[in-house]
Coordinates of C-alpha atoms and ligand atoms in Angstrom, one line a residue:
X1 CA -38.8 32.2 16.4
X2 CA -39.0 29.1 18.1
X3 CA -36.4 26.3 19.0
X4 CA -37.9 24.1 16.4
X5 CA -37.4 26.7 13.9
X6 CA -34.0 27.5 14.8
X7 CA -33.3 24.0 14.0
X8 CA -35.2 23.9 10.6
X9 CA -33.6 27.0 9.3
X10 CA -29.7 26.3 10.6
X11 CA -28.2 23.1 10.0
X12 CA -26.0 21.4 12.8
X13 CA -24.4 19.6 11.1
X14 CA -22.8 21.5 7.8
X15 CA -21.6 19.7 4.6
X16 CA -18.6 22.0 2.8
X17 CA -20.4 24.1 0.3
X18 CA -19.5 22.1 -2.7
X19 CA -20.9 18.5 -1.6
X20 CA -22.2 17.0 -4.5
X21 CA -26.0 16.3 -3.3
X22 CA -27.8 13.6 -5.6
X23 CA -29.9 10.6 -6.0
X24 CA -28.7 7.9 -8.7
X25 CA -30.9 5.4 -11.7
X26 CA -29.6 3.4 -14.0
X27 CA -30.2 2.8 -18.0
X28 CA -31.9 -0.5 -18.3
X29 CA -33.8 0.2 -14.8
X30 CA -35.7 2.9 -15.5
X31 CA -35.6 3.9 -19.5
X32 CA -37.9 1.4 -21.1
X33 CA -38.0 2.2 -24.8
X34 CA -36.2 -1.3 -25.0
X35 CA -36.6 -1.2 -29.2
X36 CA -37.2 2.1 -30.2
X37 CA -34.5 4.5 -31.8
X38 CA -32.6 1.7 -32.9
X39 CA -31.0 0.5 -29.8
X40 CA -29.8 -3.1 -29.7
X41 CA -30.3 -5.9 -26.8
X42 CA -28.5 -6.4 -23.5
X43 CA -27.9 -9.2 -21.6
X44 CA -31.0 -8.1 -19.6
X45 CA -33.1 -8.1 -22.4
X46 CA -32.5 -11.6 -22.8
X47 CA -31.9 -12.9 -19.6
X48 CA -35.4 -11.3 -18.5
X49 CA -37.2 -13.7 -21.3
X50 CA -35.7 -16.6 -19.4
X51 CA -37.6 -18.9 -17.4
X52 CA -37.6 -18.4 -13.6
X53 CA -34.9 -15.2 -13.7
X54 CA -37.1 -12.5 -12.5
X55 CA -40.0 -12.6 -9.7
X56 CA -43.1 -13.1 -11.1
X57 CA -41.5 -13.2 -14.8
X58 CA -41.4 -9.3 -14.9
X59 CA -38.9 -7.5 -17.3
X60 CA -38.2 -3.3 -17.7
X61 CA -39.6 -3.6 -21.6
X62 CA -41.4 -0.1 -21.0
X63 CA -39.6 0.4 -17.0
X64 CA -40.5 4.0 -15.4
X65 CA -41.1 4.9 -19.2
X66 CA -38.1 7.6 -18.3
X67 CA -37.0 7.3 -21.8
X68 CA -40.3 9.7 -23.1
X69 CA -40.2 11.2 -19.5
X70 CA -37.2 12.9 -19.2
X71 CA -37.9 16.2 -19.2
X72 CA -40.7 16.0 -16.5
X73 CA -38.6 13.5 -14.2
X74 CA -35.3 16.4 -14.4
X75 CA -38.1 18.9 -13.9
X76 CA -38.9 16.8 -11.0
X77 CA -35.5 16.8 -10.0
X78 CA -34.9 20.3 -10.5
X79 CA -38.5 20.5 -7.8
X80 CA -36.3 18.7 -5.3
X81 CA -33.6 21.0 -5.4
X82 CA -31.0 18.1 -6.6
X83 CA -27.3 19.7 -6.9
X84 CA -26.4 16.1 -9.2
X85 CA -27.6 13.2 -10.7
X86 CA -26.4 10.4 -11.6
X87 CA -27.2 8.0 -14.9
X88 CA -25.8 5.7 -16.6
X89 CA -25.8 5.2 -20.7
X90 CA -27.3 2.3 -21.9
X91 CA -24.2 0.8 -24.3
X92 CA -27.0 -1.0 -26.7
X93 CA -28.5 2.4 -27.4
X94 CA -24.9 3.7 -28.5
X95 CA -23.8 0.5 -30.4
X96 CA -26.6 -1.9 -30.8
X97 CA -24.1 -4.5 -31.2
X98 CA -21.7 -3.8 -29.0
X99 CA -18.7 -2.2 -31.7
X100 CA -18.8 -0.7 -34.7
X101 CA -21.1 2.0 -36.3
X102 CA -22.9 4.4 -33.7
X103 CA -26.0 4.7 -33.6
X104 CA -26.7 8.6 -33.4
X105 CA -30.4 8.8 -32.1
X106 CA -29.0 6.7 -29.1
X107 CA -26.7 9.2 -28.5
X108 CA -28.7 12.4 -29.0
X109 CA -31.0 10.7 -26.4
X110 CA -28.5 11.2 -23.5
X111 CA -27.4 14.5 -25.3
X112 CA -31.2 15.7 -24.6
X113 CA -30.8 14.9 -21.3
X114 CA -27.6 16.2 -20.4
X115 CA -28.7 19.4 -22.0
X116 CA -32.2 19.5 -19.6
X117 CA -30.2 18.6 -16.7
X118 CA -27.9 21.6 -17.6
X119 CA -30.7 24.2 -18.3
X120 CA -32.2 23.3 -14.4
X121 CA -28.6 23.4 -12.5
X122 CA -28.5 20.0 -12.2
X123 CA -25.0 18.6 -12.6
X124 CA -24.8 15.4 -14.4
X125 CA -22.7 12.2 -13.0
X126 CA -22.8 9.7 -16.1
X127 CA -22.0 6.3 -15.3
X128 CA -20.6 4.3 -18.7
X129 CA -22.0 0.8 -17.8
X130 CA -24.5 -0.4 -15.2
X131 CA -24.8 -4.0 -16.2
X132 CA -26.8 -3.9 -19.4
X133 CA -23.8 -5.8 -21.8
X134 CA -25.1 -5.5 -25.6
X135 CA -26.1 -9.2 -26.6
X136 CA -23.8 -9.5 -29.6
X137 CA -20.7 -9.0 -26.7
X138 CA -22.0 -11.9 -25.0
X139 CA -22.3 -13.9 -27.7
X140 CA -19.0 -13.3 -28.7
X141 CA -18.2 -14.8 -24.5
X142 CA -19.3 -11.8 -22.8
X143 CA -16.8 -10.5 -19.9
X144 CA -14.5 -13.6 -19.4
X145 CA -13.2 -12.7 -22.8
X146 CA -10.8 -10.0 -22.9
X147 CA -12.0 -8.4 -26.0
X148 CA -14.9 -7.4 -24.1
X149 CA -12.6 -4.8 -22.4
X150 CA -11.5 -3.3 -25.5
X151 CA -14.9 -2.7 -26.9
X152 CA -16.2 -1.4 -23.9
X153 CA -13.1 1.5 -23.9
X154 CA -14.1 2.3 -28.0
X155 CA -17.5 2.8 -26.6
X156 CA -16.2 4.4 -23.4
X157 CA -14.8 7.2 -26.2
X158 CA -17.6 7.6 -28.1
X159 CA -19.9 8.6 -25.3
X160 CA -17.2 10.8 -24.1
X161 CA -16.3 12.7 -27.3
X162 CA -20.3 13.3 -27.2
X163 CA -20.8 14.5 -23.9
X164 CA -17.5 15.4 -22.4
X165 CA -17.9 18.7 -23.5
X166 CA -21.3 18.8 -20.6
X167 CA -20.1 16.4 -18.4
X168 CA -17.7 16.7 -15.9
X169 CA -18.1 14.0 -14.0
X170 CA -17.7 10.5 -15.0
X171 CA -17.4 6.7 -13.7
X172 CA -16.9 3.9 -15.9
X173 CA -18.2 0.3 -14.3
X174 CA -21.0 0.0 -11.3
X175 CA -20.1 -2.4 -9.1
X176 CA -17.7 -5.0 -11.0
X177 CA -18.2 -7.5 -8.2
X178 CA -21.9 -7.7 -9.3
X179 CA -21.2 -8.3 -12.8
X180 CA -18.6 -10.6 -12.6
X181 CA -19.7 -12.7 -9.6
X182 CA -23.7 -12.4 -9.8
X183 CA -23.5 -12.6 -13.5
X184 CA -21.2 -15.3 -14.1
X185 CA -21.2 -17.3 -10.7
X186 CA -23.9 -17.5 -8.7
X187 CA -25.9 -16.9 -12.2
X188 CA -28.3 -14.1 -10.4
X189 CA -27.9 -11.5 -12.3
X190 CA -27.7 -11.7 -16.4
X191 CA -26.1 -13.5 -18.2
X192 CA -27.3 -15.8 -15.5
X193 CA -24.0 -18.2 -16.2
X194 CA -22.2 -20.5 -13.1
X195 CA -18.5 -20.8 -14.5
X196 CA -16.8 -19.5 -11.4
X197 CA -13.7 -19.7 -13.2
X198 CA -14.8 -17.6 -16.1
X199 CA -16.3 -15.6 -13.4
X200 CA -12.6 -14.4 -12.2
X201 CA -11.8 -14.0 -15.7
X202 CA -15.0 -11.4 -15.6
X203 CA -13.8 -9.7 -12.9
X204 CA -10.5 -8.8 -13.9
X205 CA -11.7 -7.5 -17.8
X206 CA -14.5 -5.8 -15.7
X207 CA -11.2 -4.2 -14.1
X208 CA -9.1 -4.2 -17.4
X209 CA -12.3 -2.2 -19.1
X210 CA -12.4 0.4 -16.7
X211 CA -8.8 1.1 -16.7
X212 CA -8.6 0.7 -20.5
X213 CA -11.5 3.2 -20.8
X214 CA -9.9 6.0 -18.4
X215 CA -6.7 5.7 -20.8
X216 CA -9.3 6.2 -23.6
X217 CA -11.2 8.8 -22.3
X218 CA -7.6 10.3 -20.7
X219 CA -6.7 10.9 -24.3
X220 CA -9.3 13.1 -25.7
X221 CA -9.3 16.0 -22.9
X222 CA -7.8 16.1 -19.4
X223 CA -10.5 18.5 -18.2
X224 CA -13.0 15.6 -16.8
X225 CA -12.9 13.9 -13.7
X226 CA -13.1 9.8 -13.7
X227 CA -13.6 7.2 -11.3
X228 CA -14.5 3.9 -10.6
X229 CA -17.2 2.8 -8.8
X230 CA -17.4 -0.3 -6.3
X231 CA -19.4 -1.8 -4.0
X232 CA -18.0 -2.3 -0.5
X233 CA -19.6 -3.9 2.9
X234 CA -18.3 -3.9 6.3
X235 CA -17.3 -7.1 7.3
X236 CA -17.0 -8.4 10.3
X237 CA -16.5 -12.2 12.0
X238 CA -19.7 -13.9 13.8
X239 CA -17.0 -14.7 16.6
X240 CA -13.4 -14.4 17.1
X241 CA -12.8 -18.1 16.6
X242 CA -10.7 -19.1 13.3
X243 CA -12.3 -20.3 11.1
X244 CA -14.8 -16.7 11.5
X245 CA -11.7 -14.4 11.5
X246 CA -10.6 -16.4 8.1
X247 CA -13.8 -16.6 6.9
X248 CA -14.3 -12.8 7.2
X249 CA -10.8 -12.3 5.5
X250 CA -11.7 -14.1 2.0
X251 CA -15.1 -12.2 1.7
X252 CA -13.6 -9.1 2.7
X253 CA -11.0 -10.1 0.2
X254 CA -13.0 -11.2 -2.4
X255 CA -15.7 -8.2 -2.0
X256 CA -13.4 -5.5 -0.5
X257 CA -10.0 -5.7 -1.8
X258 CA -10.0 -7.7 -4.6
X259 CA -11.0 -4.3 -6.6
X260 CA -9.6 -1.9 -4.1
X261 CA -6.0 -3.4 -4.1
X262 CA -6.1 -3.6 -7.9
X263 CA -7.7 -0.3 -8.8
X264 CA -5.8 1.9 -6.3
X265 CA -2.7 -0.2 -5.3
X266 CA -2.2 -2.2 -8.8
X267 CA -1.8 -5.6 -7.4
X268 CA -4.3 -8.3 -6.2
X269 CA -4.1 -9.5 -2.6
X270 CA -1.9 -12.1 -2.2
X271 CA -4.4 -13.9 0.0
X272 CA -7.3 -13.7 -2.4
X273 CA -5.2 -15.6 -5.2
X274 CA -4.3 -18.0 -2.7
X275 CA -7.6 -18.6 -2.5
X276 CA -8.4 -18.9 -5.6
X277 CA -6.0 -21.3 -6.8
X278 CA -5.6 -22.5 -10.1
X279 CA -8.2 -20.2 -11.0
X280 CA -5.7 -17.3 -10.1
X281 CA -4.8 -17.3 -14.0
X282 CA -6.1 -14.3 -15.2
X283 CA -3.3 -11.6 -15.2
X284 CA -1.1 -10.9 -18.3
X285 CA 2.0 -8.3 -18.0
X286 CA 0.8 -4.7 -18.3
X287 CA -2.8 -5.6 -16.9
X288 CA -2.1 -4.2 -13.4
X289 CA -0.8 -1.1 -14.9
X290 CA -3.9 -0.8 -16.8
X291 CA -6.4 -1.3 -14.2
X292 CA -4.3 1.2 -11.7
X293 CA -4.2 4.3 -13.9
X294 CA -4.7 7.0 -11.5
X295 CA -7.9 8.3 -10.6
X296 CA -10.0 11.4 -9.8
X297 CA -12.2 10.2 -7.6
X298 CA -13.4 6.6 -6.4
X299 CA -17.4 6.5 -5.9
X300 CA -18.6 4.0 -3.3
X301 CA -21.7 2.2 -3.1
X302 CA -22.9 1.1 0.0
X303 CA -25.9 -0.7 1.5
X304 CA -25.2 -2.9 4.5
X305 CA -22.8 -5.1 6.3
X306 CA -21.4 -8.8 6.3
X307 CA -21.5 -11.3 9.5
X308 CA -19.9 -14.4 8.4
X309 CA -18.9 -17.6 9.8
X310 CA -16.6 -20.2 8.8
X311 CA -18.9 -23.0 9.6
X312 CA -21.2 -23.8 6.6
X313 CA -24.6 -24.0 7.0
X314 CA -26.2 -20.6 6.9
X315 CA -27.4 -18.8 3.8
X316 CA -25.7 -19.0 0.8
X317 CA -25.2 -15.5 0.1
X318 CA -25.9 -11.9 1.9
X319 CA -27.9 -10.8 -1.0
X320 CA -29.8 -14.0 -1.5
X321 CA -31.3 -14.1 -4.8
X322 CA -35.2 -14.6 -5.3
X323 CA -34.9 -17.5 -7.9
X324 CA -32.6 -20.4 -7.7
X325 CA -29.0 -19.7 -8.1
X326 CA -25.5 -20.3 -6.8
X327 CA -22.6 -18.9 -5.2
X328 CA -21.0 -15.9 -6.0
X329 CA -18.4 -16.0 -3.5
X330 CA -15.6 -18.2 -5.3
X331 CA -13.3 -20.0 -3.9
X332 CA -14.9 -19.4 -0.6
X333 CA -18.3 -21.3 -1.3
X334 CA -17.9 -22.6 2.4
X335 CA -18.4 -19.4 3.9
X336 CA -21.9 -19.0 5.9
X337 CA -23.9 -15.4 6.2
X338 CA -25.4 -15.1 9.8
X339 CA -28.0 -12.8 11.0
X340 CA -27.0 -10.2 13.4
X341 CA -30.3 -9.5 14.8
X342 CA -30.4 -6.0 13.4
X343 CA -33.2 -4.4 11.6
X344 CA -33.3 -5.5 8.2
X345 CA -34.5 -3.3 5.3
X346 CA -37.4 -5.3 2.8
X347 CA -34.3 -7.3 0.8
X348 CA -33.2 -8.2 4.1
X349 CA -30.5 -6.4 4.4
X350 CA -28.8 -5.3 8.0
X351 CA -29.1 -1.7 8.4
X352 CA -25.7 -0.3 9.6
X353 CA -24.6 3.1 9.1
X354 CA -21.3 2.7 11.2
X355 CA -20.3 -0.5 8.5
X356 CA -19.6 3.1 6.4
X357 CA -17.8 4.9 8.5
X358 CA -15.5 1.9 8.9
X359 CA -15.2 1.7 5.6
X360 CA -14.9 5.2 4.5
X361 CA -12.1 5.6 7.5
X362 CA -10.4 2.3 6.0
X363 CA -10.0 3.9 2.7
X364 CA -8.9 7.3 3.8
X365 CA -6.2 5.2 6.4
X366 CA -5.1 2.0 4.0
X367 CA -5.2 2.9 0.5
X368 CA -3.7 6.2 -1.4
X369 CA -5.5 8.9 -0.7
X370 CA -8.2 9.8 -3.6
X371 CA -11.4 11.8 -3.3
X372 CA -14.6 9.8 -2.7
X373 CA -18.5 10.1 -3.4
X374 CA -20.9 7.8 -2.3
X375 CA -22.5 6.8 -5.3
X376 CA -25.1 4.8 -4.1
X377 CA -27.2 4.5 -0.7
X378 CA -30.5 3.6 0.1
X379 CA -33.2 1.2 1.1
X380 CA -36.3 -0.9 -0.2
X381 CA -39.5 -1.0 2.5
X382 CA -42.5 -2.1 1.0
X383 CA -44.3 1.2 1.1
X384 CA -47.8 2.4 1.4
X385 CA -49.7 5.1 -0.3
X386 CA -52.0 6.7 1.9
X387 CA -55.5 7.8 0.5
X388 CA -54.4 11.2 0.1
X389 CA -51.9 9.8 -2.0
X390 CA -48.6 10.3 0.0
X391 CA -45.9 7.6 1.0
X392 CA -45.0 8.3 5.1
X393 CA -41.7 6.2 4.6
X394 CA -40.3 6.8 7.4
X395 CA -38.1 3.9 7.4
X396 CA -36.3 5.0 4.7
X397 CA -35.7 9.0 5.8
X398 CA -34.4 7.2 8.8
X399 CA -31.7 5.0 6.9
X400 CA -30.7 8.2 4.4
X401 CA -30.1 10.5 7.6
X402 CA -28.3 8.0 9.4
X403 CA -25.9 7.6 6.8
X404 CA -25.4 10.9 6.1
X405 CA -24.7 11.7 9.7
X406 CA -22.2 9.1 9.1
X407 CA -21.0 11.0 6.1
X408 CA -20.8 14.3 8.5
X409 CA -18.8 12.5 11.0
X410 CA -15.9 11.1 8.1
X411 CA -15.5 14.5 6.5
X412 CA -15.2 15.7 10.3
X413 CA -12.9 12.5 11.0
X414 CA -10.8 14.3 7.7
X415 CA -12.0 11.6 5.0
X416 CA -12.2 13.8 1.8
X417 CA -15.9 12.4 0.6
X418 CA -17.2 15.0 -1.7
X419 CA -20.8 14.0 -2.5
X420 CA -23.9 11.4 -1.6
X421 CA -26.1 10.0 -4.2
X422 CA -28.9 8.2 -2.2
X423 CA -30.5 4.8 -4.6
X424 CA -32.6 5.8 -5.8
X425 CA -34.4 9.1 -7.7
X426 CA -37.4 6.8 -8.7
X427 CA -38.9 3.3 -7.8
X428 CA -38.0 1.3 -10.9
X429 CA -36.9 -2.1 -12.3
X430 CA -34.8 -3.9 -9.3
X431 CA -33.3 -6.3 -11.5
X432 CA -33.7 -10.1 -10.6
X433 CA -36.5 -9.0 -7.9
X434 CA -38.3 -7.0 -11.0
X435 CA -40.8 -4.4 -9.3
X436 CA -41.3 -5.7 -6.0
X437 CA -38.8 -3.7 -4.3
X438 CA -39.2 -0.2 -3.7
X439 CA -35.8 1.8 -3.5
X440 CA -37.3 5.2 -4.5
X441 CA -37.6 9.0 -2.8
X442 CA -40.4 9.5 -5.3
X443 CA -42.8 6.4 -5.9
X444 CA -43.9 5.7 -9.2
X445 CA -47.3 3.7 -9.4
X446 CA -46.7 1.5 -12.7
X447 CA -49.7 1.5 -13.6
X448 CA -50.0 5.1 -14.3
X449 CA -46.6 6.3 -14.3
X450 CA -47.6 8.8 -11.8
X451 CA -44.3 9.8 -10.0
X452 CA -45.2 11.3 -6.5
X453 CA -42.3 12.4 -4.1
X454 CA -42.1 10.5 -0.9
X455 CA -41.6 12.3 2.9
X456 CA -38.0 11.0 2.2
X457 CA -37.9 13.0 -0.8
X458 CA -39.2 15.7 0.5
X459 CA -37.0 15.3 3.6
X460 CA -33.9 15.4 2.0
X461 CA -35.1 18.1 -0.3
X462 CA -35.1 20.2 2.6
X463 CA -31.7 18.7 3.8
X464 CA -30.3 19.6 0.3
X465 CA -31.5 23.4 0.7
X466 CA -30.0 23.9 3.8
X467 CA -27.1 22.1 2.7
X468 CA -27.0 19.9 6.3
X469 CA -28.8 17.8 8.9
X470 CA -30.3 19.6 11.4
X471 CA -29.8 18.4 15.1
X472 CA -31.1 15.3 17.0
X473 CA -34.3 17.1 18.2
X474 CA -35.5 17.1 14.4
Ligands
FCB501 C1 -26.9 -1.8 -6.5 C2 -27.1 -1.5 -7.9 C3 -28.3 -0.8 -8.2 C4 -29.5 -1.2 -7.4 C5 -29.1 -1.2 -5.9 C6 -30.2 -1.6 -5.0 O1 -26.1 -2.9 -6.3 O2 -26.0 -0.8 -8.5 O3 -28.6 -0.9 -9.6 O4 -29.9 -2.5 -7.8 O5 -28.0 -2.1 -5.7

């Protein structure tokens, strides 16, 4: 046998044996099927008919078609050697309108699925809202109102009453920063409003939902396991002058703790209302109690890291939107976003695998301690299928194995992370940048619907069977 060998066949490093290893979609991304089986609209079906939202006007009407595909893209799965996967439920599929009457063949769909995941070994991770808000909700003011929250904990039952019996694993909200800020600030995402006021209001029912939803779910068995799901960056000052430091404080504060302080300390940073003013009117008694039931397990997703300067003048926002839009960072609309001169993925974000390990040694160091997943990582490059028909992305193999050898490193440091869902399973729908950008392990050529696993995939297939990363000389 030689050295190389060795390598391939023992890890180095070794995850514990029960690591959750998976990839991640979402609903609205990748389902299509927008009008069949009854399901109602979303804010995305709407906002994607709009004018200027979505590059080149593009919207997921049919998506990765995974709605008809299941059973081939879990048999795909099941090819990979995936332990997990996570979903999420489209809530228009379940109620059309948001509350009231559910609509059974929308359940049965994710019922099908659960049971196909089930048959292959595939644990399923379901996710009860990735941004797709049925229209009738927003009509009714969407998530500055607080009856949103309600609604979205009766539907939060239903889906659980349904599944709960399969599904162990749950999380209730991706990423409320996206859908308060980019949804009703900066007007990226849908409903594409800017009413930074009503945008903190968002935020904290986005907050109020999920706890109201655990409490729901809490009450019809105790044998599941729930979290709550943000998105965090590392942070850090362009230099050590004031106006940086402090500038690096309020997006931190907005980003970071704003939903960390609330969800696992039940308060808000005193800093961040500061901030914020007379907008800082959003609490009622009881809400904090609400949004800091206790928790299973948080999931994290992260991506990249934050330079920031306290002089205006550079780009509005990190994750600059394709079309016109405006700030999501409220209250702190002064804050710049520098370059840092490292390599950038094809959003242009910074690739930096130590921003995680600062962030998963924060956690473990500053907040109670709760078990964590990563629930999301991954990159876009603008990939190229060779003749014979395979995608060499070695970019992207590069970005998922340096962050899981970050991973390796917190568990080593004592951080109890428990799984790593790398964005995504499938090239799909990326939301205001519509097909352009490429987050997949398998690529899917759209015009087709041919799904073809890339080196990445196959990469961390092999990564998955050993259960580790093998050394440096790989
Ligand atoms: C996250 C979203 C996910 C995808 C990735 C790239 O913010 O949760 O749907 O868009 O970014």
């Amino acid at each position: 046998m030689t050295t190389q060998e060795t390598h391939t066949q023992s890890p180095i490093l070794v995850f514990p044996t029960d690591f959750a290893w998976g990839a991640a979609t979402s609903a609205y991304q990748i389902e299509g099927a927008v009008s069949e089986d009854g399901r109602g609209a979303s804010i995305w079906d709407t906002f994607v008919r709009q004018p200027g939202r979505v590059v080149n006007g593009e919207n997921a009407d049919v998506a990765i078609d995974h709605y008809h595909r299941y059973r081939d893209d879990v048999a795909l799965m099941a090819d990979l050697g995936l332990g997990a996967y996570r979903f999420s439920v489209s809530w228009p599929r379940i109620q059309p309108d948001g509350s009231g009457a559910v609509n059974v063949k929308g359940l049965d769909f994710y019922s099908r699925l659960v049971d196909e995941l089930l048959a292959k070994g595939i644990d399923p991770w379901v996710t009860l809202y990735h941004w797709d808000l049925p229209q009738a909700l927003e009509d009714a003011g969407g998530w500055p109102s607080r009856d949103t929250a309600q609604r979205f904990a009766d539907y939060a039952a239903i889906v659980h009453d349904a599944l709960g019996d399969r599904v162990r694993n749950w999380s209730t909200v991706n990423e409320p920063w996206c859908a308060a800020f980019l949804g009703y600030a900066s007007g990226e995402h849908a409903p594409g409003r800017r009413e930074p006021a009503k945008a903190m209001h968002a935020a904290h029912n986005l907050l109020r939902a999920h706890g109201l939803a655990v409490q729901a779910m809490r009450a019809q068995r105790q044998d599941t396991r729930i979290g709550g799901c943000v998105n965090l960056y590392a942070i850090s000052p362009q230099t050590g002058s004031e106006a940086d430091v402090d500038a690096a404080r309020r997006i931190d504060g907005l980003q970071n703790r704003f939903f960390l302080d609330a969800l696992l300390k039940g308060a808000y940073p005193e800093d961040v209302l500061q901030d914020l003013g007379p907008m800082a009117d959003f609490v009622r008694d009881g809400d904090m109690d609400v949004i800091s039931v206790p928790l299973d397990m948080l999931l994290i997703n992260y991506y990249s890291r934050f330079t920031v300067s306290g002089v205006p003048g550079g780009a509005a926002s990190a994750a600059a939107a394709p079309t016109d839009s405006g700030s999501p960072w409220v209250g702190s609309e002064h804050v710049s976003f520098v370059n840092a001169g490292r390599p950038v993925t094809a959003m242009g974000w910074e690739i930096d695998d130590s921003g995680l390990y600062e962030i998963l040694l924060r956690l473990a160091r500053e907040y109670p301690r709760v078990p964590l997943v990563i629930s999301e990582n991954g990159a876009a490059f603008d990939d190229v299928v060779t003749e014979a028909g395979a995608v060499l992305d070695h970019e992207r193999l590069a970005y998922i194995e340096a962050h899981l050898r970050t991973c390796h490193a917190a568990i080593e440091a004592g951080v109890p992370l428990q799984g790593y869902f790398a964005w995504s399973l499938m090239d799909n729908f990326e939301w205001a940048w519509g097909y352009g950008k490429r987050f997949g392990l398998v690529h899917v050529d759209y015009g087709t619907q041919r799904r073809v696993p890339k080196e990445s995939a196959l990469w961390y297939s092999g990564t998955i069977r050993r259960g580790g990363l093998n050394g440096p000389a790989e």
